[in-house]
Coordinates of C-alpha atoms in Angstrom, one line a residue:
X1 CA -9.6 6.0 0.6
X2 CA -6.0 6.3 1.8
X3 CA -4.6 5.5 -1.7
X4 CA -5.6 6.0 -5.3
X5 CA -7.6 4.0 -7.8
X6 CA -4.6 4.0 -10.1
X7 CA -2.4 2.4 -7.4
X8 CA -5.0 -0.3 -6.7
X9 CA -5.3 -1.0 -10.5
X10 CA -1.6 -1.2 -10.8
X11 CA -1.3 -3.5 -7.8
X12 CA -4.0 -5.9 -9.1
X13 CA -2.3 -5.8 -12.6
X14 CA 1.0 -6.8 -10.9
X15 CA -0.6 -9.8 -9.2
X16 CA -1.0 -8.4 -5.7
X17 CA -4.0 -9.6 -3.6
X18 CA -5.2 -10.0 -0.1
X19 CA -5.1 -13.4 1.6
X20 CA -7.5 -16.0 0.3
X21 CA -10.8 -16.7 2.0
X22 CA -10.3 -19.0 4.9
X23 CA -12.5 -21.9 6.0
X24 CA -13.0 -20.1 9.3
X25 CA -14.6 -17.2 7.5
X26 CA -16.8 -19.5 5.4
X27 CA -17.9 -21.2 8.6
X28 CA -18.8 -17.9 10.3
X29 CA -20.7 -16.7 7.2
X30 CA -22.7 -19.9 7.0
X31 CA -23.5 -19.8 10.8
X32 CA -24.3 -16.1 11.2
X33 CA -25.3 -14.9 7.8
X34 CA -27.1 -17.8 6.0
X35 CA -28.8 -16.9 2.8
X36 CA -32.6 -16.4 3.2
X37 CA -35.0 -17.3 0.4
X38 CA -34.3 -14.9 -2.5
X39 CA -31.6 -13.3 -0.4
X40 CA -29.6 -10.5 -1.9
X41 CA -26.0 -9.6 -0.9
X42 CA -23.7 -6.6 -1.6
X43 CA -19.9 -7.2 -1.4
X44 CA -18.2 -3.8 -1.0
X45 CA -14.6 -3.6 -2.2
X46 CA -14.8 -7.0 -3.7
X47 CA -11.3 -7.1 -5.2
X48 CA -10.7 -10.3 -7.2
X49 CA -14.2 -11.5 -6.3
X50 CA -13.5 -14.6 -4.1
X51 CA -15.9 -13.6 -1.3
X52 CA -18.6 -12.5 -3.8
X53 CA -18.4 -15.8 -5.6
X54 CA -18.7 -17.7 -2.3
X55 CA -21.8 -15.7 -1.3
X56 CA -23.3 -16.6 -4.6
X57 CA -22.6 -20.2 -3.9
X58 CA -24.3 -19.9 -0.6
X59 CA -27.5 -18.9 -2.4
X60 CA -27.4 -15.1 -2.5
X61 CA -28.0 -12.9 -5.5
X62 CA -24.8 -10.9 -5.3
X63 CA -23.8 -7.4 -6.4
X64 CA -20.0 -6.9 -6.1
X65 CA -18.6 -3.3 -6.2
X66 CA -15.0 -2.1 -6.4
X67 CA -13.3 1.1 -7.6
X68 CA -10.6 -0.9 -9.5
X69 CA -11.6 -1.8 -13.0
X70 CA -8.6 -4.2 -13.2
X71 CA -9.8 -6.2 -10.2
X72 CA -13.4 -6.3 -11.6
X73 CA -12.1 -7.5 -15.0
X74 CA -10.1 -10.3 -13.3
X75 CA -13.0 -11.2 -11.1
X76 CA -15.5 -11.4 -14.0
X77 CA -13.0 -13.5 -16.0
X78 CA -12.6 -16.0 -13.2
X79 CA -16.1 -16.2 -11.8
X80 CA -18.3 -15.1 -14.7
X81 CA -21.8 -13.7 -14.6
X82 CA -23.0 -15.5 -11.5
X83 CA -22.2 -12.1 -9.8
X84 CA -23.1 -8.6 -11.0
X85 CA -19.8 -6.8 -11.1
X86 CA -20.1 -3.0 -10.7
X87 CA -17.4 -0.3 -10.8
X88 CA -18.2 2.0 -7.9
X89 CA -16.3 4.1 -5.4
X90 CA -18.5 3.6 -2.4
X91 CA -17.5 6.9 -0.8
X92 CA -17.6 9.2 -3.7
X93 CA -19.9 7.8 -6.5
X94 CA -23.6 7.9 -6.8
X95 CA -25.2 4.7 -5.4
X96 CA -27.7 4.6 -8.2
X97 CA -26.3 1.2 -9.5
X98 CA -27.2 -0.4 -6.2
X99 CA -30.6 -2.1 -5.7
X100 CA -33.1 0.2 -4.0
X101 CA -35.0 -2.7 -2.4
X102 CA -32.0 -3.3 -0.2
X103 CA -29.8 -6.3 0.8
X104 CA -29.9 -9.1 3.4
X105 CA -26.2 -9.0 3.7
X106 CA -23.6 -6.3 3.1
X107 CA -19.9 -7.4 3.4
X108 CA -16.7 -5.5 3.7
X109 CA -13.6 -7.8 3.8
X110 CA -10.4 -5.9 4.5
X111 CA -12.0 -2.7 3.3
X112 CA -13.1 -0.7 6.4
X113 CA -9.6 0.5 7.5
X114 CA -9.3 2.3 4.1
X115 CA -12.5 4.3 4.4
X116 CA -11.9 7.9 5.1
X117 CA -15.4 8.6 6.5
X118 CA -15.8 5.2 8.0
X119 CA -18.7 5.8 10.4
X120 CA -20.8 7.7 7.9
X121 CA -20.2 5.1 5.1
X122 CA -21.0 2.1 7.2
X123 CA -24.1 3.6 8.7
X124 CA -25.3 4.7 5.2
X125 CA -24.7 1.1 4.0
X126 CA -26.7 0.0 7.1
X127 CA -29.7 2.0 5.8
X128 CA -29.7 -0.3 2.7
X129 CA -30.2 -3.5 4.8
X130 CA -33.5 -5.3 4.7
X131 CA -35.2 -6.1 8.0
X132 CA -33.1 -8.5 9.8
X133 CA -30.2 -8.0 7.5
X134 CA -26.5 -7.9 8.6
X135 CA -23.5 -5.8 7.8
X136 CA -20.4 -8.0 8.1
X137 CA -17.0 -6.3 8.5
X138 CA -14.0 -8.6 8.2
X139 CA -10.7 -6.9 9.2
X140 CA -7.2 -7.8 10.3
X141 CA -6.4 -7.5 14.0
X142 CA -3.7 -5.0 14.9
X143 CA -2.3 -7.3 17.6
X144 CA -1.6 -10.0 15.0
X145 CA -0.3 -7.6 12.3
X146 CA 3.3 -6.5 11.8
X147 CA 4.0 -2.9 12.8
X148 CA 4.6 -1.7 9.2
X149 CA 1.1 -3.0 8.2
X150 CA -0.9 -1.7 11.2
X151 CA -2.6 0.8 9.0
X152 CA -4.7 -1.9 7.3
X153 CA -5.8 -3.5 10.7
X154 CA -8.0 -2.4 13.6
X155 CA -7.0 -2.2 17.2
X156 CA -9.4 -2.7 20.1
X157 CA -10.4 0.9 20.3
X158 CA -11.3 1.0 16.6
X159 CA -13.2 -2.3 16.9
X160 CA -15.2 -0.8 19.7
X161 CA -15.9 2.4 17.7
X162 CA -17.0 0.2 14.8
X163 CA -19.7 -1.4 16.8
X164 CA -21.1 1.9 18.3
X165 CA -24.5 3.0 17.1
X166 CA -25.9 -0.4 16.1
X167 CA -28.7 -2.2 18.0
X168 CA -26.8 -5.5 17.7
X169 CA -23.1 -6.2 17.3
X170 CA -21.4 -9.6 17.5
X171 CA -17.6 -10.1 17.2
X172 CA -15.8 -13.4 16.4
X173 CA -12.0 -13.6 16.1
X174 CA -10.3 -16.3 14.1
X175 CA -6.8 -16.7 12.4
X176 CA -5.8 -13.1 12.9
X177 CA -9.0 -11.5 11.7
X178 CA -12.0 -10.1 13.4
X179 CA -15.5 -11.0 12.0
X180 CA -17.9 -8.3 13.2
X181 CA -21.7 -8.7 12.5
X182 CA -23.7 -5.5 12.8
X183 CA -27.5 -5.3 12.7
X184 CA -30.0 -2.5 13.3
X185 CA -28.2 0.7 12.3
X186 CA -29.0 3.9 14.1
X187 CA -29.4 7.2 12.2
X188 CA -26.6 8.2 9.8
X189 CA -24.1 10.2 11.9
X190 CA -23.5 13.7 10.8
X191 CA -20.0 14.5 9.6
X192 CA -17.9 15.8 12.5
X193 CA -17.1 19.4 11.8
X194 CA -13.5 20.6 11.4
X195 CA -11.7 22.1 14.4
X196 CA -8.6 24.3 14.3
X197 CA -5.8 24.8 16.8
X198 CA -2.7 27.0 16.7
X199 CA 0.6 25.6 17.9
X200 CA 4.0 27.1 18.7
X201 CA 6.5 26.3 16.1
X202 CA 8.4 23.7 18.1
X203 CA 5.1 21.8 18.9
X204 CA 4.1 22.1 15.2
X205 CA 7.4 20.6 14.1
X206 CA 6.9 17.7 16.5
X207 CA 3.5 16.9 14.9
X208 CA 4.8 17.4 11.4
X209 CA 7.6 14.9 12.1
X210 CA 5.2 12.3 13.5
X211 CA 6.8 12.5 17.0
X212 CA 3.9 14.2 18.8
X213 CA 0.6 12.3 18.7
X214 CA -1.3 13.7 21.8
X215 CA -2.4 17.3 22.1
X216 CA -3.5 18.7 25.5
X217 CA -6.4 21.2 25.6
X218 CA -9.0 22.1 28.1
X219 CA -12.8 21.6 27.8
X220 CA -13.9 25.0 26.7
X221 CA -17.3 25.1 24.9
X222 CA -15.4 25.0 21.6
X223 CA -13.1 22.1 22.4
X224 CA -15.9 20.1 24.1
X225 CA -17.5 19.7 20.7
X226 CA -14.5 17.8 19.2
X227 CA -15.5 14.2 18.3
X228 CA -13.6 11.0 17.8
X229 CA -13.2 10.7 14.0
X230 CA -13.3 14.4 13.5
X231 CA -10.8 16.5 11.7
X232 CA -8.3 18.7 13.7
X233 CA -6.3 21.2 11.7
X234 CA -3.1 22.4 13.3
X235 CA -1.7 25.8 12.4
X236 CA 1.9 27.0 13.0
X237 CA 1.3 30.3 14.7
X238 CA 4.6 31.7 13.3
X239 CA 3.9 31.1 9.6
X240 CA 1.2 29.8 7.2
X241 CA 1.9 26.1 7.6
X242 CA -1.0 23.8 8.4
X243 CA -1.7 20.1 8.5
X244 CA -4.8 18.0 9.2
X245 CA -5.2 14.9 11.2
X246 CA -8.0 12.7 12.5
X247 CA -8.9 12.5 16.2
X248 CA -8.5 9.0 17.4
X249 CA -9.2 9.3 21.2
X250 CA -10.5 12.0 23.6
X251 CA -9.8 11.4 27.3
X252 CA -10.9 13.9 30.0
X253 CA -9.0 14.4 33.2
X254 CA -9.6 16.3 36.4
X255 CA -6.2 18.0 36.4
X256 CA -2.9 18.3 34.5
X257 CA -1.2 16.2 37.2
X258 CA -3.7 13.4 36.6
X259 CA -3.3 13.6 32.8
X260 CA 0.5 13.5 33.0
X261 CA 0.5 10.7 35.5
X262 CA -1.6 8.6 33.1
X263 CA -0.5 9.6 29.6
X264 CA 3.0 8.9 28.1
X265 CA 4.6 12.4 28.3
X266 CA 6.9 11.5 25.3
X267 CA 3.8 11.3 23.1
X268 CA 2.7 14.8 24.2
X269 CA 6.1 16.6 24.1
X270 CA 9.0 14.3 23.2
X271 CA 11.5 17.1 24.0
X272 CA 10.4 17.9 27.6
X273 CA 10.3 16.0 30.9
X274 CA 7.0 15.4 32.7
X275 CA 7.9 18.1 35.2
X276 CA 8.7 20.6 32.4
X277 CA 5.4 19.8 30.7
X278 CA 3.4 20.5 33.8
X279 CA 5.1 23.9 34.1
X280 CA 4.5 24.7 30.4
X281 CA 0.8 23.7 30.6
X282 CA 0.1 25.8 33.6
X283 CA 1.9 28.7 31.9
X284 CA -0.5 28.4 29.0
X285 CA -3.7 27.6 31.1
X286 CA -4.3 29.5 34.3
X287 CA -6.2 27.7 37.2
X288 CA -9.6 28.9 36.0
X289 CA -8.9 27.2 32.6
X290 CA -7.5 24.1 34.1
X291 CA -10.7 23.8 36.2
X292 CA -12.7 23.3 33.0
X293 CA -11.0 19.9 32.7
X294 CA -7.9 19.0 30.7
X295 CA -8.4 16.9 27.5
X296 CA -5.9 14.5 26.0
X297 CA -6.6 14.4 22.2
X298 CA -4.8 11.5 20.6
X299 CA -4.5 11.5 16.9
X300 CA -3.1 9.3 14.2
X301 CA -1.6 10.1 10.8
X302 CA -4.7 9.7 8.6
X303 CA -5.6 12.7 6.6
X304 CA -8.7 14.5 7.9
X305 CA -9.4 16.4 4.7
X306 CA -9.8 15.1 1.1
X307 CA -6.8 15.5 -1.1
X308 CA -6.5 18.5 -3.4
X309 CA -7.4 18.1 -7.1
X310 CA -4.3 17.6 -9.2
X311 CA -3.5 20.5 -11.5
X312 CA -3.6 18.2 -14.5
X313 CA -4.8 14.7 -15.5
X314 CA -2.4 11.8 -15.2
X315 CA -2.3 11.7 -19.0
X316 CA -1.4 15.4 -19.2
X317 CA 1.2 15.0 -16.5
X318 CA 2.8 12.1 -18.3
X319 CA 3.6 14.4 -21.3
X320 CA 5.6 16.8 -19.0
X321 CA 8.1 14.2 -17.7
X322 CA 11.0 12.5 -19.4
X323 CA 10.2 9.2 -21.0
X324 CA 12.3 6.1 -20.4
X325 CA 12.5 2.5 -21.4
X326 CA 12.7 -0.3 -18.9
X327 CA 14.7 -3.4 -19.4
X328 CA 15.8 -6.3 -17.2
X329 CA 18.1 -9.3 -17.5
X330 CA 19.5 -12.3 -15.6
X331 CA 23.2 -12.6 -14.7
X332 CA 24.0 -16.3 -15.0
X333 CA 27.3 -18.2 -14.5
X334 CA 28.6 -21.7 -14.9
X335 CA 29.4 -24.0 -12.0
X336 CA 32.7 -22.1 -11.4
X337 CA 31.0 -18.7 -11.3
X338 CA 32.3 -17.7 -14.7
X339 CA 29.8 -15.3 -16.4
X340 CA 27.8 -16.6 -19.3
X341 CA 26.9 -14.1 -22.1
X342 CA 25.3 -14.1 -25.5
X343 CA 26.6 -12.4 -28.6
X344 CA 24.1 -10.1 -30.4
X345 CA 23.6 -10.0 -34.1
X346 CA 22.7 -6.3 -34.0
X347 CA 24.8 -3.1 -34.2
X348 CA 28.3 -3.5 -32.8
X349 CA 27.6 -7.1 -31.9
X350 CA 27.8 -6.6 -28.1
X351 CA 28.0 -9.4 -25.6
X352 CA 24.8 -9.4 -23.4
X353 CA 23.1 -11.0 -20.5
X354 CA 19.8 -12.9 -21.3
X355 CA 17.1 -10.1 -21.1
X356 CA 15.4 -7.3 -22.9
X357 CA 12.8 -4.5 -22.8
X358 CA 9.7 -4.8 -20.6
X359 CA 6.3 -5.2 -22.3
X360 CA 3.1 -3.6 -21.2
X361 CA 1.6 -5.2 -18.1
X362 CA 4.8 -7.0 -17.3
X363 CA 7.1 -6.5 -14.3
X364 CA 10.9 -6.4 -14.7
X365 CA 11.5 -9.9 -13.2
X366 CA 8.8 -11.3 -15.5
X367 CA 10.6 -9.7 -18.4
X368 CA 13.9 -11.2 -17.5
X369 CA 12.4 -14.7 -17.2
X370 CA 10.5 -14.4 -20.5
X371 CA 13.4 -13.0 -22.4
X372 CA 15.8 -15.6 -21.0
X373 CA 13.4 -18.4 -22.1
X374 CA 13.1 -16.9 -25.6
X375 CA 16.9 -16.3 -26.0
X376 CA 18.3 -19.5 -24.4
X377 CA 15.4 -22.0 -24.3
X378 CA 15.9 -22.4 -20.5
X379 CA 13.6 -21.5 -17.7
X380 CA 15.9 -19.2 -15.6
X381 CA 15.4 -16.9 -12.7
X382 CA 12.8 -19.0 -10.9
X383 CA 12.0 -18.6 -7.2
X384 CA 12.9 -15.2 -5.7
X385 CA 16.2 -14.1 -7.3
X386 CA 17.9 -11.1 -5.7
X387 CA 18.3 -7.8 -7.6
X388 CA 22.0 -7.2 -8.1
X389 CA 22.1 -3.9 -10.0
X390 CA 19.9 -1.1 -11.1
X391 CA 21.6 0.6 -14.1
X392 CA 20.5 3.9 -15.5
X393 CA 21.7 4.8 -19.0
X394 CA 21.4 8.4 -20.1
X395 CA 19.9 9.1 -23.5
X396 CA 22.5 9.7 -26.3
X397 CA 22.8 10.0 -30.1
X398 CA 21.9 6.3 -30.7
X399 CA 19.4 6.0 -27.8
X400 CA 16.9 9.0 -27.7
X401 CA 15.3 7.7 -24.5
X402 CA 17.0 7.0 -21.2
X403 CA 16.9 3.4 -20.0
X404 CA 16.4 1.9 -16.5
X405 CA 17.8 -1.7 -16.4
X406 CA 17.2 -4.2 -13.6
X407 CA 19.8 -7.0 -13.4
X408 CA 18.8 -10.1 -11.3
X409 CA 20.9 -12.9 -10.1
X410 CA 20.0 -15.9 -12.3
X411 CA 22.3 -18.2 -10.4
X412 CA 24.6 -21.0 -11.7
X413 CA 24.0 -23.2 -14.7
X414 CA 25.0 -26.8 -14.6
X415 CA 26.9 -28.5 -17.4
X416 CA 23.6 -30.1 -18.5
X417 CA 21.8 -26.7 -18.6
X418 CA 24.6 -25.2 -20.6
X419 CA 24.4 -28.1 -23.1
X420 CA 20.7 -27.4 -23.5
X421 CA 21.1 -23.7 -24.5
X422 CA 19.3 -23.0 -27.8
X423 CA 19.8 -19.5 -29.1
X424 CA 17.3 -17.5 -31.0
X425 CA 19.2 -16.8 -34.3
X426 CA 17.2 -13.6 -34.8
X427 CA 18.9 -12.1 -31.8
X428 CA 22.1 -14.0 -30.9
X429 CA 24.5 -16.2 -32.8
X430 CA 26.9 -17.4 -30.0
X431 CA 27.1 -17.9 -26.3
X432 CA 30.3 -18.2 -24.3
X433 CA 31.7 -18.8 -20.8
X434 CA 34.9 -16.9 -19.7
X435 CA 36.5 -15.6 -16.5
X436 CA 36.5 -11.9 -15.9
X437 CA 40.0 -11.4 -17.3
X438 CA 39.1 -13.0 -20.6
X439 CA 35.8 -11.1 -20.8
X440 CA 37.7 -7.8 -20.3
X441 CA 39.9 -8.5 -23.2
X442 CA 37.0 -9.7 -25.4
X443 CA 34.6 -6.8 -24.6
X444 CA 36.8 -3.8 -24.0
X445 CA 36.9 -1.5 -21.0
X446 CA 33.7 0.4 -21.4
X447 CA 31.3 -2.5 -22.1
X448 CA 33.1 -4.6 -19.5
X449 CA 32.5 -2.0 -16.7
X450 CA 28.9 -3.1 -16.5
X451 CA 29.7 -6.8 -16.2
X452 CA 32.4 -6.0 -13.5
X453 CA 29.9 -3.8 -11.6
X454 CA 27.3 -6.7 -11.5
X455 CA 29.9 -9.2 -10.4
X456 CA 31.2 -6.9 -7.6
X457 CA 27.6 -6.4 -6.5
X458 CA 27.0 -10.1 -6.4
X459 CA 30.0 -10.5 -4.1
X460 CA 28.8 -7.7 -1.9
X461 CA 31.8 -5.5 -2.9
X462 CA 30.2 -2.7 -4.8
X463 CA 27.2 -0.4 -5.0
X464 CA 23.9 -1.7 -6.4
X465 CA 23.3 1.3 -8.5
X466 CA 25.2 2.4 -11.6
X467 CA 24.9 5.3 -14.0
X468 CA 26.3 5.4 -17.6
X469 CA 26.6 8.6 -19.6
X470 CA 26.7 8.6 -23.4

């Protein structure tokens, strides 16, 4: 996978999810993959379980697997035992929990782009299909996906590659997704072997910076064995640097002139003209080499090798870094934009915004909303309030841990809302509305500096980050 189980768990815990199952997808499933008598289905990367539950409703006996324990827990809580929920990393774990008698349907909804060994994994899953069974891949279309999210979508070349090696492949597009039905898998493809190439430093730097995405070689016996989906490792010939990429496309040409007339030269060498590139290529490859046939090797920025093992577990690493608390609050004002603050019953009795420390499994905005409701009796900070200030407080004699505070714009309170404020006497005994001049006199210069920074940020007149030293 391109990301980690920990990040997926955190994302699901924070409420992130893919788009809900559409009626168009339900219709395609009912038409092209109806449940046979005693049909069994496997939903790979089931996430929060909506598709798995729908397959169960269609009449399948469903196994749903995902590597996120958080997602599986949420899915089981919502849909119950009608589906067998299994924690499994489909690319790394033993498939022993899967049924050995196979499946009539195997589905991957918004999963395939994240597979690192996609062809091998899909064809291995294909071997688990019962006679006549179908593997259904549902994926976003790159043409209908914003540029910053193209990594989770397939373009036309990738969709064509997806369908290769199957005796039957159908594709149906609807509402920005492609619904691909694969039947009759061929033999499981062998893992493409790793290839190595040395680059001059300036070319290596172009690859490293993401500017060079096509490498030109000639079809020597060694280079002719490079495969789409294989790993290519570039080495800086002047030092020990190396990086690995995945080959996306291989296009042969009769000559360097033909290659440069067809390919975008800026993707081959962004610092040289087409004419300069022709000279450089022929300096590297004499006529007898060019006669073997130039190759344009296009690559993307997926890693071709698995990640290295971390030197310590996440729990061990957590003990080596400074610990901090996280707090958040809402900056609210009256109808005349005068700040509203609450007076604390603790310590030096400071004036505060509604807010407090973040609890486990709670994001900062959720904290600010919860604390405001507890401290004022009002539901504040609804909608999508903007973040005004991130405030870092260094640890000091009275605060052994540093603190990161997020201050959100809670907006204006009407006179009616102000009248409905009900303080929690365990935390505050007074609330007040003043203009900035009055607050400065009441609070003193040091405590007032935070209030002033928030107000200036709200007006677009100051930085959105502040640091306070003890």
